[in-house]
XYZ file of C-alpha atoms in Angstrom:
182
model
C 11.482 -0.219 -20.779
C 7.319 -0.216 -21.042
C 5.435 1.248 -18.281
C 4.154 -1.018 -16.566
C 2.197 -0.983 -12.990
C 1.352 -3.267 -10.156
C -1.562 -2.413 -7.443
C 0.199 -3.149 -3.790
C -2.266 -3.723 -0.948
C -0.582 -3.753 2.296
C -1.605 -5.158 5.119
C -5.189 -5.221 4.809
C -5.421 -7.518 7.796
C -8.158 -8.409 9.735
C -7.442 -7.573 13.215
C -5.045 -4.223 11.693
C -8.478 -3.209 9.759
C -10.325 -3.893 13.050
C -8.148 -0.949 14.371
C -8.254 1.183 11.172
C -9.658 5.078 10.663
C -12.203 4.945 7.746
C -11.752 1.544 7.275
C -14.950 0.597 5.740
C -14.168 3.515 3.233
C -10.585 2.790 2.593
C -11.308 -1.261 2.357
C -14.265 0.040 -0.262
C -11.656 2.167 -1.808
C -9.103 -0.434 -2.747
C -11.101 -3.392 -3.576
C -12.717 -0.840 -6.797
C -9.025 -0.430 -7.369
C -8.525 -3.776 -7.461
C -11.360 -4.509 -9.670
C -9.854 -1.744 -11.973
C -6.532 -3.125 -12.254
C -7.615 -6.317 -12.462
C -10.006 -5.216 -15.482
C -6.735 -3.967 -17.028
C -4.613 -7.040 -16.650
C -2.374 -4.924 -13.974
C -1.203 -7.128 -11.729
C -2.006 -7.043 -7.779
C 0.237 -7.539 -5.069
C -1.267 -8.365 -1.421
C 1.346 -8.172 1.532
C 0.627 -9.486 4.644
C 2.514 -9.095 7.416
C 3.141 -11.658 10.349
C 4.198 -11.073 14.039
C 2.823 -10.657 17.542
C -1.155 -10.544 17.120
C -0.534 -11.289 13.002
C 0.632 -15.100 13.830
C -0.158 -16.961 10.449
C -2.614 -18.642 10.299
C -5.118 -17.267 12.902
C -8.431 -14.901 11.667
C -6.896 -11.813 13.008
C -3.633 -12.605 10.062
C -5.769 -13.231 7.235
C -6.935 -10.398 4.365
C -10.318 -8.646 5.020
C -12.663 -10.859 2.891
C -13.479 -8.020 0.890
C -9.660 -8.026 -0.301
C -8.700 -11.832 -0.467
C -6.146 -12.193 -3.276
C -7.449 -14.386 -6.476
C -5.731 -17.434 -6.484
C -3.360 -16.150 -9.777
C -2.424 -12.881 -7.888
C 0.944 -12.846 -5.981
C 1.155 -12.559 -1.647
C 4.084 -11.514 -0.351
C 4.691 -11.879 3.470
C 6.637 -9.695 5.822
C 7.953 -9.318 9.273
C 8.363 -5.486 9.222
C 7.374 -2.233 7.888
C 9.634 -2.661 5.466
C 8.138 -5.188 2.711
C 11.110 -5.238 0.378
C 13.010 -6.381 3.544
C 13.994 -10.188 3.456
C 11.018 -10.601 0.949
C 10.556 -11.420 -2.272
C 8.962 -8.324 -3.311
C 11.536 -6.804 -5.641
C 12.022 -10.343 -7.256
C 7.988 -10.610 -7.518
C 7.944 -6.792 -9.084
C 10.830 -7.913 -11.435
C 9.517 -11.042 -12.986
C 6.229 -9.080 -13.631
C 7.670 -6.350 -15.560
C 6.619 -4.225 -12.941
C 8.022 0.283 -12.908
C 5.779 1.678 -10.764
C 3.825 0.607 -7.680
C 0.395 1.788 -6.808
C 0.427 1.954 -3.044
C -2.486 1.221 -0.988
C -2.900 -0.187 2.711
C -2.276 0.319 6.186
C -0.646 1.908 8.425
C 0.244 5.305 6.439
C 2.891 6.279 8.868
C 4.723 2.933 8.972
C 3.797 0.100 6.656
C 2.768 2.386 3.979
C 5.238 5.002 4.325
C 8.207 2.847 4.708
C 7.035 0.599 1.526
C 6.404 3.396 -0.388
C 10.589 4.803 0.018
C 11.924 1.676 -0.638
C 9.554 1.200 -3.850
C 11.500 4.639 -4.569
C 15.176 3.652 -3.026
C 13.872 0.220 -5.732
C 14.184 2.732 -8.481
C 9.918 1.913 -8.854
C 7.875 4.784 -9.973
C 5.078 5.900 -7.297
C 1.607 6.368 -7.183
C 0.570 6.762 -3.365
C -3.646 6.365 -3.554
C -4.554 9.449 -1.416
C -7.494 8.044 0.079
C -6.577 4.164 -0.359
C -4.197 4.197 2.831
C -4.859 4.538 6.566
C -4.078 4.380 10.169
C -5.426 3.558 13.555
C -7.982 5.194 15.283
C -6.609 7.568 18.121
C -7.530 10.343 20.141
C -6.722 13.690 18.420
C -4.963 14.690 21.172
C -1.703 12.358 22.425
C 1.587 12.004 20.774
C 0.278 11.150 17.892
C -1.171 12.873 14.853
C -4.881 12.793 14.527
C -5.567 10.038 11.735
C -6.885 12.884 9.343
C -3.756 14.839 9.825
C -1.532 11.807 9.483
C -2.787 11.011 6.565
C -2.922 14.655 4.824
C 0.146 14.604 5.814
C 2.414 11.764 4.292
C 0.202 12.374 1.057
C 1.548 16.210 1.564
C 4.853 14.970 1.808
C 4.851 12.728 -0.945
C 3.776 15.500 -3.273
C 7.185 16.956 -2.408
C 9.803 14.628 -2.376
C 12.101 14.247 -4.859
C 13.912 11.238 -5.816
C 15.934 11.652 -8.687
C 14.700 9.637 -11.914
C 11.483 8.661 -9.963
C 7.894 9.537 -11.289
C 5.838 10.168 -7.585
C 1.848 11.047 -8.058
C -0.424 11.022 -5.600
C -3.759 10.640 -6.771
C -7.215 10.152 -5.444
C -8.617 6.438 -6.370
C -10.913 7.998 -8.714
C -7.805 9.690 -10.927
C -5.900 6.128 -11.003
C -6.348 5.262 -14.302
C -4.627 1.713 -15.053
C -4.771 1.631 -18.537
C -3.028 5.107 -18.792
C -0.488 5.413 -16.555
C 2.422 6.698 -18.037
């Protein structure tokens, strides 16, 4: 089968982005990403999730403006971290051609995270944008990892999984290359 990628931008919400670490930098980050892929005929895939603060609908649910899908580019909406689950996702992915997902968005930890190993457990290739996900702004002290650790981290740990069969890059914005992904 062709290579053959899709851009995901997850959750790019306005009241989640309100919330976000870095967010003018990571919002910044993925709409030149999108402009790439979009440049390359890749398509782009916006999820947005819905729930308590998210209703649909209201300002705080909709995309950032910055990152409002084109009218020809696919929105998939969600109820959990989880964006294969009860979604059409995977159908979406399969009548594009789609093998690997570029994964951008928010929250790294959950959203993110938990896209990005069912993309794998999907038997999708990974690229995990280093500095095209984030999470909420906390204290550095707390239960919590600071939002700079987080981050290093689940691009660490992505580095080092291994899921048999699976390609899994992460790669700075600037390295995505649409048009030569393998």
């Amino acid at each position: 089968m062709p290579h053959a990628p899709a851009l995901l931008v997850i959750d790019m919400q306005n009241t989640l982005v309100a919330i976000a670490h870095r967010a003018f930098e990571t919002v910044a980050t993925i709409a030149g990403l999108r402009e790439r892929a979009r440049a390359a005929g890749v398509p782009i895939v916006t999820i947005q999730h819905r729930g308590e603060g998210l209703e649909a609908g209201t300002e705080g649910w909709r995309i950032v403006p910055e990152l409002v899908p084109a009218a020809d580019e696919e929105v998939v909406h969600k109820t959990s971290a989880d964006s294969f689950l009860d979604t059409g996702l995977d159908e979406t992915l399969t009548a594009l051609g789609v093998t690997e997902v570029v994964v951008t968005g928010f929250a790294t930890e959950i959203c993110v995270d938990t896209t990005a190993r069912q993309a794998l457990s999907h038997r999708y290739d990974l690229v995990l944008v280093a500095d095209g996900h984030t999470t909420s702004v906390r204290p550095d002290a707390g239960e919590y990892a600071a939002p700079d650790r987080s981050i290093a981290h689940h691009n660490e740990i992505y580095r080092h999984i291994d899921f048999p069969g699976r390609s899994i890059r992460v790669l700075p914005a600037s390295e995505v290359d649409f048009a030569v992904l393998p």
